[in-house]
Short mmCIF file of C-alpha atoms and ligand atoms in Angstrom, two decimals:
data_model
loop_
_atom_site.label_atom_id
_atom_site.label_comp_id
_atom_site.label_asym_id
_atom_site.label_seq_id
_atom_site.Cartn_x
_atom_site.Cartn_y
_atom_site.Cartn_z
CA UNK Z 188 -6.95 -5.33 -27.22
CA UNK Z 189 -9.19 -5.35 -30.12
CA UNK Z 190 -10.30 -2.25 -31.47
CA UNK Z 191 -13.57 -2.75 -33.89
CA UNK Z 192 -14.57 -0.52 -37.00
CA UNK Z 193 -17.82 0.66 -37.46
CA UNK Z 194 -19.53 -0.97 -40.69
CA UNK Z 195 -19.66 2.36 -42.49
CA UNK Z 196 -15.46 2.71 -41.34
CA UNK Z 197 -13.47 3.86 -44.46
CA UNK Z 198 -9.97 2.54 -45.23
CA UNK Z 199 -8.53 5.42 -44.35
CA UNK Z 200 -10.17 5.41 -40.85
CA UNK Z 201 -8.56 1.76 -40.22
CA UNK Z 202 -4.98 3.10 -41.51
CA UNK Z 203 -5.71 6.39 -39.30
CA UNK Z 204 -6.30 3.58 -36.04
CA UNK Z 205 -3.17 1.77 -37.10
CA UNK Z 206 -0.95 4.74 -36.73
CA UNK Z 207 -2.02 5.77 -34.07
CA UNK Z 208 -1.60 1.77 -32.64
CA UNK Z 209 2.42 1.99 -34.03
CA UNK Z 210 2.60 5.49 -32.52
CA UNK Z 211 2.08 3.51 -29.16
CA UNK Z 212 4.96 1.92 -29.58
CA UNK Z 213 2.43 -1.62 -30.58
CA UNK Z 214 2.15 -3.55 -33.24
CA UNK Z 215 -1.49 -3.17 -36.17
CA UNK Z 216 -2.94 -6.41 -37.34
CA UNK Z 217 -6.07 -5.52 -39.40
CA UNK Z 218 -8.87 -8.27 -40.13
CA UNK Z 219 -10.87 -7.43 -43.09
CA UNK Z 220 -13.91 -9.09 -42.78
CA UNK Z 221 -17.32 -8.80 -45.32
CA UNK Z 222 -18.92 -6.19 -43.18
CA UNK Z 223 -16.63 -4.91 -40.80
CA UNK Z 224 -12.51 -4.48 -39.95
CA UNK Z 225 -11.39 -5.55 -36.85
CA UNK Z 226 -7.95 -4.40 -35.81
CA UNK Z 227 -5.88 -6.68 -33.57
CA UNK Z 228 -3.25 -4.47 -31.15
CA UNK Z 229 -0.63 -6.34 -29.74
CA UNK Z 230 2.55 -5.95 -27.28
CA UNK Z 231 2.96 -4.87 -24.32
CA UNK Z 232 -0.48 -4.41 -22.34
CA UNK Z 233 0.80 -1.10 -20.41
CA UNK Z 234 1.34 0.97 -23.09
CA UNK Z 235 -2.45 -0.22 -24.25
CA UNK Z 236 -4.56 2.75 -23.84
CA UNK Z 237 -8.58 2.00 -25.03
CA UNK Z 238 -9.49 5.34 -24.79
CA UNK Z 239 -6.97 6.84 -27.27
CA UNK Z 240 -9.00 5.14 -29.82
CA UNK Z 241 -12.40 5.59 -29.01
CA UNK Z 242 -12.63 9.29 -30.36
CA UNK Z 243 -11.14 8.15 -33.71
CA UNK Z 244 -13.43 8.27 -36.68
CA UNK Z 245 -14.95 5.14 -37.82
CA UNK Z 246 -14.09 3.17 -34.59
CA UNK Z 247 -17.46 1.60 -32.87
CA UNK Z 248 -15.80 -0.09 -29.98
CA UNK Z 249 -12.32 -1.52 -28.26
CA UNK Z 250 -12.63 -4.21 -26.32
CA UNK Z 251 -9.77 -5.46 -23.61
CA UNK Z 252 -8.50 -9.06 -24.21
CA UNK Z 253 -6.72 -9.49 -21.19
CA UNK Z 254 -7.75 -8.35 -17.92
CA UNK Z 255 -6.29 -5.27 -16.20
CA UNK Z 256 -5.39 -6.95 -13.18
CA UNK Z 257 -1.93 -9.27 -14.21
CA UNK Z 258 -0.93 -10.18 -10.67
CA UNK Z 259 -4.48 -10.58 -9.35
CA UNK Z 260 -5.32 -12.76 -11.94
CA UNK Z 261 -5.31 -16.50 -12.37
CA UNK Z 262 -2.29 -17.80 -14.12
CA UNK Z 263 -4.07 -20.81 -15.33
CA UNK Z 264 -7.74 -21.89 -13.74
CA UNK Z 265 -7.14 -23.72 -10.70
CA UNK Z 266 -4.84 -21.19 -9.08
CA UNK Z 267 -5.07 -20.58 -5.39
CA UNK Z 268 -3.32 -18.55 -3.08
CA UNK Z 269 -3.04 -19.12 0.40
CA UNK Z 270 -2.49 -16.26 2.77
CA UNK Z 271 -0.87 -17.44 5.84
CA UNK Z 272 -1.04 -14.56 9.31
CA UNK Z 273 0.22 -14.56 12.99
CA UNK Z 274 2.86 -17.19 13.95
CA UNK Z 275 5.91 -17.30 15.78
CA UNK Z 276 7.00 -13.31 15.08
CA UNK Z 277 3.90 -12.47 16.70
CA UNK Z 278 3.63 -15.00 18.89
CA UNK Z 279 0.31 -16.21 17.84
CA UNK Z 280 -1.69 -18.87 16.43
CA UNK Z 281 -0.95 -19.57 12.53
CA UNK Z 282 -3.97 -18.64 10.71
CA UNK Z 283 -4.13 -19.59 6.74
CA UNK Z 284 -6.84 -18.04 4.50
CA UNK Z 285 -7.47 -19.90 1.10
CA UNK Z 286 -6.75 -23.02 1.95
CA UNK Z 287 -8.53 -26.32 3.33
CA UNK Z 288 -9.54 -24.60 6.45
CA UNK Z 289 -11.88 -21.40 7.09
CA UNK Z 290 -10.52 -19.20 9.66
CA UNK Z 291 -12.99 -17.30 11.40
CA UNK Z 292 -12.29 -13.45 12.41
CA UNK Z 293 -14.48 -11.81 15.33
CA UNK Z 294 -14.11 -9.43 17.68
CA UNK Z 295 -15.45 -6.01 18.62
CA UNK Z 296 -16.09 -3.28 15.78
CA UNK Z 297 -13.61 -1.17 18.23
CA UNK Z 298 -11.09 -1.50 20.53
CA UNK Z 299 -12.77 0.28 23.35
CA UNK Z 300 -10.41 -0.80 26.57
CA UNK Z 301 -7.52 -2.95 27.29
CA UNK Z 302 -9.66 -4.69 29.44
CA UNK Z 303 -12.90 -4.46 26.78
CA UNK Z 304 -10.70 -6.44 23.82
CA UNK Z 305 -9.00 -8.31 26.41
CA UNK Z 306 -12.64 -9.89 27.57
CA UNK Z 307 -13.38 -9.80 23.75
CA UNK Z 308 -10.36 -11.86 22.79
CA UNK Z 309 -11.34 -14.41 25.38
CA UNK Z 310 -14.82 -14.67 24.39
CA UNK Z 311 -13.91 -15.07 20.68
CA UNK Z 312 -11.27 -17.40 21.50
CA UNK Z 313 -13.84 -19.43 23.90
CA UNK Z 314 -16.09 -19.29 21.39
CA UNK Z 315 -13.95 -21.52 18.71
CA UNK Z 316 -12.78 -18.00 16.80
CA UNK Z 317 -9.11 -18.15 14.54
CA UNK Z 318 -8.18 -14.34 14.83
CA UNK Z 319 -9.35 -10.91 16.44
CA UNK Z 320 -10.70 -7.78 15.09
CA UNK Z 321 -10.95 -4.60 16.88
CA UNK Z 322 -10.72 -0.94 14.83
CA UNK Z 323 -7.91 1.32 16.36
CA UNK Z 324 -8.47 3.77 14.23
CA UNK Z 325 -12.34 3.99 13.24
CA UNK Z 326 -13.47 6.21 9.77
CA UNK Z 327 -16.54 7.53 11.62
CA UNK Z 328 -19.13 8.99 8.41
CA UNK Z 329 -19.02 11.56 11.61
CA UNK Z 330 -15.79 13.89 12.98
CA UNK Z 331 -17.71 13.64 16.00
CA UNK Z 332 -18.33 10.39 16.36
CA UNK Z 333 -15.45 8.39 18.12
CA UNK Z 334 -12.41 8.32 16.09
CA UNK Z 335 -10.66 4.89 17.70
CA UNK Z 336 -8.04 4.94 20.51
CA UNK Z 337 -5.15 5.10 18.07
CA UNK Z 338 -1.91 3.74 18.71
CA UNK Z 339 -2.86 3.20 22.31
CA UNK Z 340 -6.04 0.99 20.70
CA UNK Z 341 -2.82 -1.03 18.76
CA UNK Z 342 -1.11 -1.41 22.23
CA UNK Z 343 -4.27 -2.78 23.73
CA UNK Z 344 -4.85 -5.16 20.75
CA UNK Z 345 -1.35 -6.52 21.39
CA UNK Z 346 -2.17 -6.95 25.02
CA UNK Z 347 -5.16 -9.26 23.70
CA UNK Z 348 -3.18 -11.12 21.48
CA UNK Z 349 -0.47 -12.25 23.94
CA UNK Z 350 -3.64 -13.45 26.59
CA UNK Z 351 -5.22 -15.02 23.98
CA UNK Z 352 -2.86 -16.46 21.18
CA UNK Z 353 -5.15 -14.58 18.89
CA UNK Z 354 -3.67 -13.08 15.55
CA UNK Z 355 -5.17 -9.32 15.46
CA UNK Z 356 -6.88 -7.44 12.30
CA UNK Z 357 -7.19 -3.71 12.59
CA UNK Z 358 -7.97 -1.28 9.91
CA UNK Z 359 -5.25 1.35 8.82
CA UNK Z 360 -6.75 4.43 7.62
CA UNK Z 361 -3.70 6.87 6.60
CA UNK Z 362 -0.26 6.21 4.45
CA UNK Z 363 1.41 7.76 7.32
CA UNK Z 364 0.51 5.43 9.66
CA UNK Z 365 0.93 2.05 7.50
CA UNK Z 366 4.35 1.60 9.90
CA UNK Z 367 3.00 2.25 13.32
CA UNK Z 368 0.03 -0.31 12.34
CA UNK Z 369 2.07 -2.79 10.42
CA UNK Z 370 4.21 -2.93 14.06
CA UNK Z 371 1.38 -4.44 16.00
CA UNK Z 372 -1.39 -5.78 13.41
CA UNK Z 373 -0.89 -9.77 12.37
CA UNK Z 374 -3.21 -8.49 8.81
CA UNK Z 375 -4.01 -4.86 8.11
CA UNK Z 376 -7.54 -4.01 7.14
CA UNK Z 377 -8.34 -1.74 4.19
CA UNK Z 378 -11.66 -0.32 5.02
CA UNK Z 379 -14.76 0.11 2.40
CA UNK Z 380 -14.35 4.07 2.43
CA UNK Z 381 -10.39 3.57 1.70
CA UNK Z 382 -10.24 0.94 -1.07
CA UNK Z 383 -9.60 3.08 -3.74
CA UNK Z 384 -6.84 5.65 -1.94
CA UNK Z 385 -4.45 4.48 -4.38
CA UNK Z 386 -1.63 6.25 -1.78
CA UNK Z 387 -2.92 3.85 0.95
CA UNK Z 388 -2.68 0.98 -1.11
CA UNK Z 389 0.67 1.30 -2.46
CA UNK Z 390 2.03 2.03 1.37
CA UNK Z 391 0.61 -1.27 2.43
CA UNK Z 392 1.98 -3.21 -0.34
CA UNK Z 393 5.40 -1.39 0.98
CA UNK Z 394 5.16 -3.33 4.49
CA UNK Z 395 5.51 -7.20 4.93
CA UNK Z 396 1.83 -7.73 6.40
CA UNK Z 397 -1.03 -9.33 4.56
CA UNK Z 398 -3.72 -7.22 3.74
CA UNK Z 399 -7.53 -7.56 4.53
CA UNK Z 400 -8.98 -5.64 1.65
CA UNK Z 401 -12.54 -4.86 1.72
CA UNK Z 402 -14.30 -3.92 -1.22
CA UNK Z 403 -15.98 -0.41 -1.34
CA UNK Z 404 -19.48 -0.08 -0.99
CA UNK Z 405 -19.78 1.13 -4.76
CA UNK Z 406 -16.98 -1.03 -6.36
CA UNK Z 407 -16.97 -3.61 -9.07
CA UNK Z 408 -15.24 -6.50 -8.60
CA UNK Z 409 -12.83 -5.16 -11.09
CA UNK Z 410 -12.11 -2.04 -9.71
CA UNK Z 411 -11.63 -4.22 -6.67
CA UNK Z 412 -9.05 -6.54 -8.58
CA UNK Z 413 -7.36 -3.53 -10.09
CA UNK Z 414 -7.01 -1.53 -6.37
CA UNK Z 415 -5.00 -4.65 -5.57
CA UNK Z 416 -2.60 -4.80 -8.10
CA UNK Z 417 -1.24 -1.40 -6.07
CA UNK Z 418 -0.66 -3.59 -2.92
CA UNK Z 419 0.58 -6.66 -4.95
CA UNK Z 420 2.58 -4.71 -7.61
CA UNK Z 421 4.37 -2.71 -4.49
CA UNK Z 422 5.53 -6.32 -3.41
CA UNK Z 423 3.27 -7.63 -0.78
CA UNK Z 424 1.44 -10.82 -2.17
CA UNK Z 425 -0.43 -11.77 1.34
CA UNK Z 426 -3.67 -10.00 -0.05
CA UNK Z 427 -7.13 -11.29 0.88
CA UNK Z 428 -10.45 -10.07 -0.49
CA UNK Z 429 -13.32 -9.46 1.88
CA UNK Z 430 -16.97 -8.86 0.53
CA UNK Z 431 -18.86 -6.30 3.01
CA UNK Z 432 -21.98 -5.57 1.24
CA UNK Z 433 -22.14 -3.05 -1.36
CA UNK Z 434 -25.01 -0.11 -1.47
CA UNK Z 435 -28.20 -0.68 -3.31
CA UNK Z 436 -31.61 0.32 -3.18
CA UNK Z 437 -32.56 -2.64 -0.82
CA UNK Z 438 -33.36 -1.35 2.65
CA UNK Z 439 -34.22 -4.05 4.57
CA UNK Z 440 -30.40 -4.58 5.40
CA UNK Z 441 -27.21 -1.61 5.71
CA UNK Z 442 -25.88 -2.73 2.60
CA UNK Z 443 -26.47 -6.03 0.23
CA UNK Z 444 -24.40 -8.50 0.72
CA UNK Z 445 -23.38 -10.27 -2.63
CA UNK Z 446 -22.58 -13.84 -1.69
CA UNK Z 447 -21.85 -14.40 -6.14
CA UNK Z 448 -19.04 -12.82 -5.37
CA UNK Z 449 -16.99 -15.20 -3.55
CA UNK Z 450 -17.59 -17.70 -7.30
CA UNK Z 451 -16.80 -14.91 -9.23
CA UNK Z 452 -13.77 -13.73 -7.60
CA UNK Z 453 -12.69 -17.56 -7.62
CA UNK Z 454 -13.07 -17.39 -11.27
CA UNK Z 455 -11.02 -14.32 -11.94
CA UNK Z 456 -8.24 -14.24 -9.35
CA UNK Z 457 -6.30 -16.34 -7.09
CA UNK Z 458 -6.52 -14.56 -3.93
CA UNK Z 459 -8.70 -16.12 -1.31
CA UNK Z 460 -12.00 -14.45 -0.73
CA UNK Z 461 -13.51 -12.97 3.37
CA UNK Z 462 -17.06 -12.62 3.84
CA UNK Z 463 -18.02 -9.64 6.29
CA UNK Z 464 -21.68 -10.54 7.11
CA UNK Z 465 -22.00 -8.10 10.11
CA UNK Z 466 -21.27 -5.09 7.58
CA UNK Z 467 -22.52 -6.79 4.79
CA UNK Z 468 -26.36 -6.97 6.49
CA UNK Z 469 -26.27 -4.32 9.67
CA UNK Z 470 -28.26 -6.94 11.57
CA UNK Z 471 -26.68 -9.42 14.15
CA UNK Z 472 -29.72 -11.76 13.49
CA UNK Z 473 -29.07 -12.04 9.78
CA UNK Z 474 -25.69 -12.79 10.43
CA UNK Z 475 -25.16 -16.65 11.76
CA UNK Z 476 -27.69 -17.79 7.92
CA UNK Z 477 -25.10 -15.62 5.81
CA UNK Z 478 -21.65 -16.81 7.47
CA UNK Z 479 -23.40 -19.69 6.61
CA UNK Z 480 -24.34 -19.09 3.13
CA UNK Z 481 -20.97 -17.65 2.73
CA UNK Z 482 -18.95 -21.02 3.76
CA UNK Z 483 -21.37 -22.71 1.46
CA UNK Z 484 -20.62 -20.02 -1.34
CA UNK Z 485 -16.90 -21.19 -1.09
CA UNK Z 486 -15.64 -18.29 1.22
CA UNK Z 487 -11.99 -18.65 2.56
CA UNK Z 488 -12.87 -17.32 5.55
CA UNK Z 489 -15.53 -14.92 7.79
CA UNK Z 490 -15.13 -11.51 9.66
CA UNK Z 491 -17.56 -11.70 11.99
CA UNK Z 492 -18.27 -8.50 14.41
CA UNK Z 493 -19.01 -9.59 18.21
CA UNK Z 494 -19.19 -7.97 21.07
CA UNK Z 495 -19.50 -8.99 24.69
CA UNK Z 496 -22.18 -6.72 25.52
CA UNK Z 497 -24.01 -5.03 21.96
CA UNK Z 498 -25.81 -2.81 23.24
CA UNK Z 499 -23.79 -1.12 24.99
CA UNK Z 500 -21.02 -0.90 22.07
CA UNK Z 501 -19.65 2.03 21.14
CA UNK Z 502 -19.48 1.28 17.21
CA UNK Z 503 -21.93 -0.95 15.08
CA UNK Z 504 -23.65 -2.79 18.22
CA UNK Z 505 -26.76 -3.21 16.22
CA UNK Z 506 -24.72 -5.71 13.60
CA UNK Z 507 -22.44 -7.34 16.54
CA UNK Z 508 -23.18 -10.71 17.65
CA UNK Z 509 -22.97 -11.94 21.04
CA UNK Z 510 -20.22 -14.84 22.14
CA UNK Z 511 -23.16 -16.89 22.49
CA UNK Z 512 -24.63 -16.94 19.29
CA UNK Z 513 -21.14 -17.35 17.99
CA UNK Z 514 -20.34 -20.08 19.85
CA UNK Z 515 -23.82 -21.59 19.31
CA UNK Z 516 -22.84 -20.45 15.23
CA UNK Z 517 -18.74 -22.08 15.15
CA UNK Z 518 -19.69 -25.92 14.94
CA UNK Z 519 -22.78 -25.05 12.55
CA UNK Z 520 -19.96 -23.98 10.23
CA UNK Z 521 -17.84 -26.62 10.62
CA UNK Z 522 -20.89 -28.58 9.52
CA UNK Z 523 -21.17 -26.71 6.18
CA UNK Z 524 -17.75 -26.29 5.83
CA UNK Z 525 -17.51 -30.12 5.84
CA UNK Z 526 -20.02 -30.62 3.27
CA UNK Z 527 -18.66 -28.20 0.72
CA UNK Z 528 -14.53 -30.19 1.46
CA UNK Z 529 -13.54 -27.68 4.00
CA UNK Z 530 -13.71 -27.42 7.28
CA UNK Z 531 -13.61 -24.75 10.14
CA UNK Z 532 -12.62 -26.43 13.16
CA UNK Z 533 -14.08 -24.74 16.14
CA UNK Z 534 -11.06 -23.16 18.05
CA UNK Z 535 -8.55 -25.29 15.97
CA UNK Z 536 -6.14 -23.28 13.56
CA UNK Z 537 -3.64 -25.12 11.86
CA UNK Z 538 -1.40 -24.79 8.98
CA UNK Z 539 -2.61 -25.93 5.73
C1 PEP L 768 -15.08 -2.31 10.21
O1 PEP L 768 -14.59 -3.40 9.89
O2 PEP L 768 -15.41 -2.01 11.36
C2 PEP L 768 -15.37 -1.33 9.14
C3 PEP L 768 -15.37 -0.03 9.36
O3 PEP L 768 -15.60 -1.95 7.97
P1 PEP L 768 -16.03 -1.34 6.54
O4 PEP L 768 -14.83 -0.60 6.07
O5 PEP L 768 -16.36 -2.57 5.75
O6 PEP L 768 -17.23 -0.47 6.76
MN1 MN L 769 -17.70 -2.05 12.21
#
């Protein structure tokens, strides 16, 4: 951390800032310069608090060396996680995120019937899809919308998993219920609405499962970085981003979709980077050009919402694609995927 003096800074402001840096429990190193004093704070970053400083007289700024995020970030710049879910325990395919293959997620916004995900799961598997979504338990914007099956939605998603091979991705919403989920999911979703319940977070990095955590629709990409520190820091170092669109004033799609992400969160951290583009746009049409784009972008993988019948789905119909257009989509990205060094086999997982 650097804290900078203010031109018109007196000596006795710096000294004032380096007491209060040694009071810390950190060690001062002033710079004089010709106009200005820069003071240098150094040791151990958590006892590093900016804000301390920022009332004191003469300071004009402190600025944060290191980012806030240790286990998030990149130890050196080619750093790459791979996030590896289902398997033998769960008696499903192997799907890896982050590495030379991008696994493909789809499936139904919710689990509406056994025999609804069960159809799903076959469609998504027919269709060349690596794993299958379906929300248990849903956070509706309405208490009276539906709410998600619950457990029985979890037992229903297992039932799909052993006809189909599928891994399954379902959203947790509570701490309390981080077990019961963590039981049946292969990779536990952290919704938009829930990325910053810190409580949630560190009970999921308390469980063995990776973690599917979206960004929230208002977050930075380091507020994202630093909301996974609580899952990482609790143990749990399957964590993979997923970019679902973030609100704006655009209104020609639900939320904006920020494709610069996926670089930028390359650049910063080693975890491997989801696109959502059914969440991301709110329109199943705009969704096979931005999986696309999103393959292209480097993504290490897609969450795609289908369902077998949209309009008659009970949750986000309007942004669910069909198993048609997905399987018309799954060698299209195979084709991009190739030309960017990966590749997303249609129906094909494999260990990497
Ligand atoms: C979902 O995946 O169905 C969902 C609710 O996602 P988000 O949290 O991104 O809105
Ligand atoms: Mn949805």
């Amino acid at each position: 951390m650097i804290i900078v003096m203010h031109p018109s800074a007196t000596k006795q402001n710096v000294d004032h800032v380096c007491d209060l840096v040694r009071e810390m429990g950190l060690k001062d190193h002033p710079i004089v310069g010709t106009n200005l004093t820069v003071v240098a704070v150094i040791g151990d970053d958590r006892k590093k608090d900016g804000t301390k400083f920022e009332q004191a007289p003469g300071v004009d700024r402190v600025m944060k060396v290191l980012q806030p995020y240790t286990l998030a970030a990149k130890a050196d710049p080619k750093q790459r996680s791979v996030v590896t879910i289902g398997g033998p325990a769960t008696k499903s395919d192997t799907v890896s995120f982050g590495g030379a293959m991008v696994p493909v997620i789809a499936g139904p916004c919710s689990v509406e019937g056994e025999e609804a995900i069960i159809e799903a799961g076959n469609a998504a598997k027919k269709a060349g899809a690596h794993a299958l979504r379906g929300g248990a338990f849903k956070p509706r914007t309405n208490p009276y919308s539906f709410q998600g099956h619950g457990e029985d939605g979890l037992k229903m998603l297992a039932v799909a998993r052993e006809a189909t091979g599928l891994p399954i991705v379902t959203e947790v919403l509570t701490p309390t219920d981080v077990k019961l989920v963590s039981g049946y999911a292969d990779m536990l979703q952290i919704g938009t609405r829930n990325s910053q319940n810190f409580k949630l977070l560190e009970a999921c990095g308390d469980q063995p499962k990776p973690v599917l955590m979206k960004r929230g629709m208002s977050m930075t990409l380091d507020e994202l970085l630093q909301a996974c520190e609580y899952i990482l820091s609790g143990g749990n170092t399957g964590v993979v981003l997923c970019e679902r669109g973030i609100r704006t004033f655009e209104d020609h799609t639900r939320n904006t979709l920020s494709l610069s992400a996926v670089p930028e969160l390359h650049h910063r951290t080693h975890l491997p980077v989801v696109i959502d583009p059914s969440h991301g746009t709110g329109k199943a049409h705009l969704v096979p050009a931005m999986a696309k784009a999103a393959i292209a972008a480097g993504c290490d993988g897609l969450a795609i919402e289908m369902h077998v019948c949209p309009e008659k789905a009970w949750t986000d119909g309007a942004q669910s694609v069909t198993p048609a257009v997905l399987a018309e989509l799954m060698p299209e990205l195979d084709r991009v995927a190739q030309a960017v060094g990966r590749s997303c086999p249609v129906g094909v997982t494999a260990d990497v």
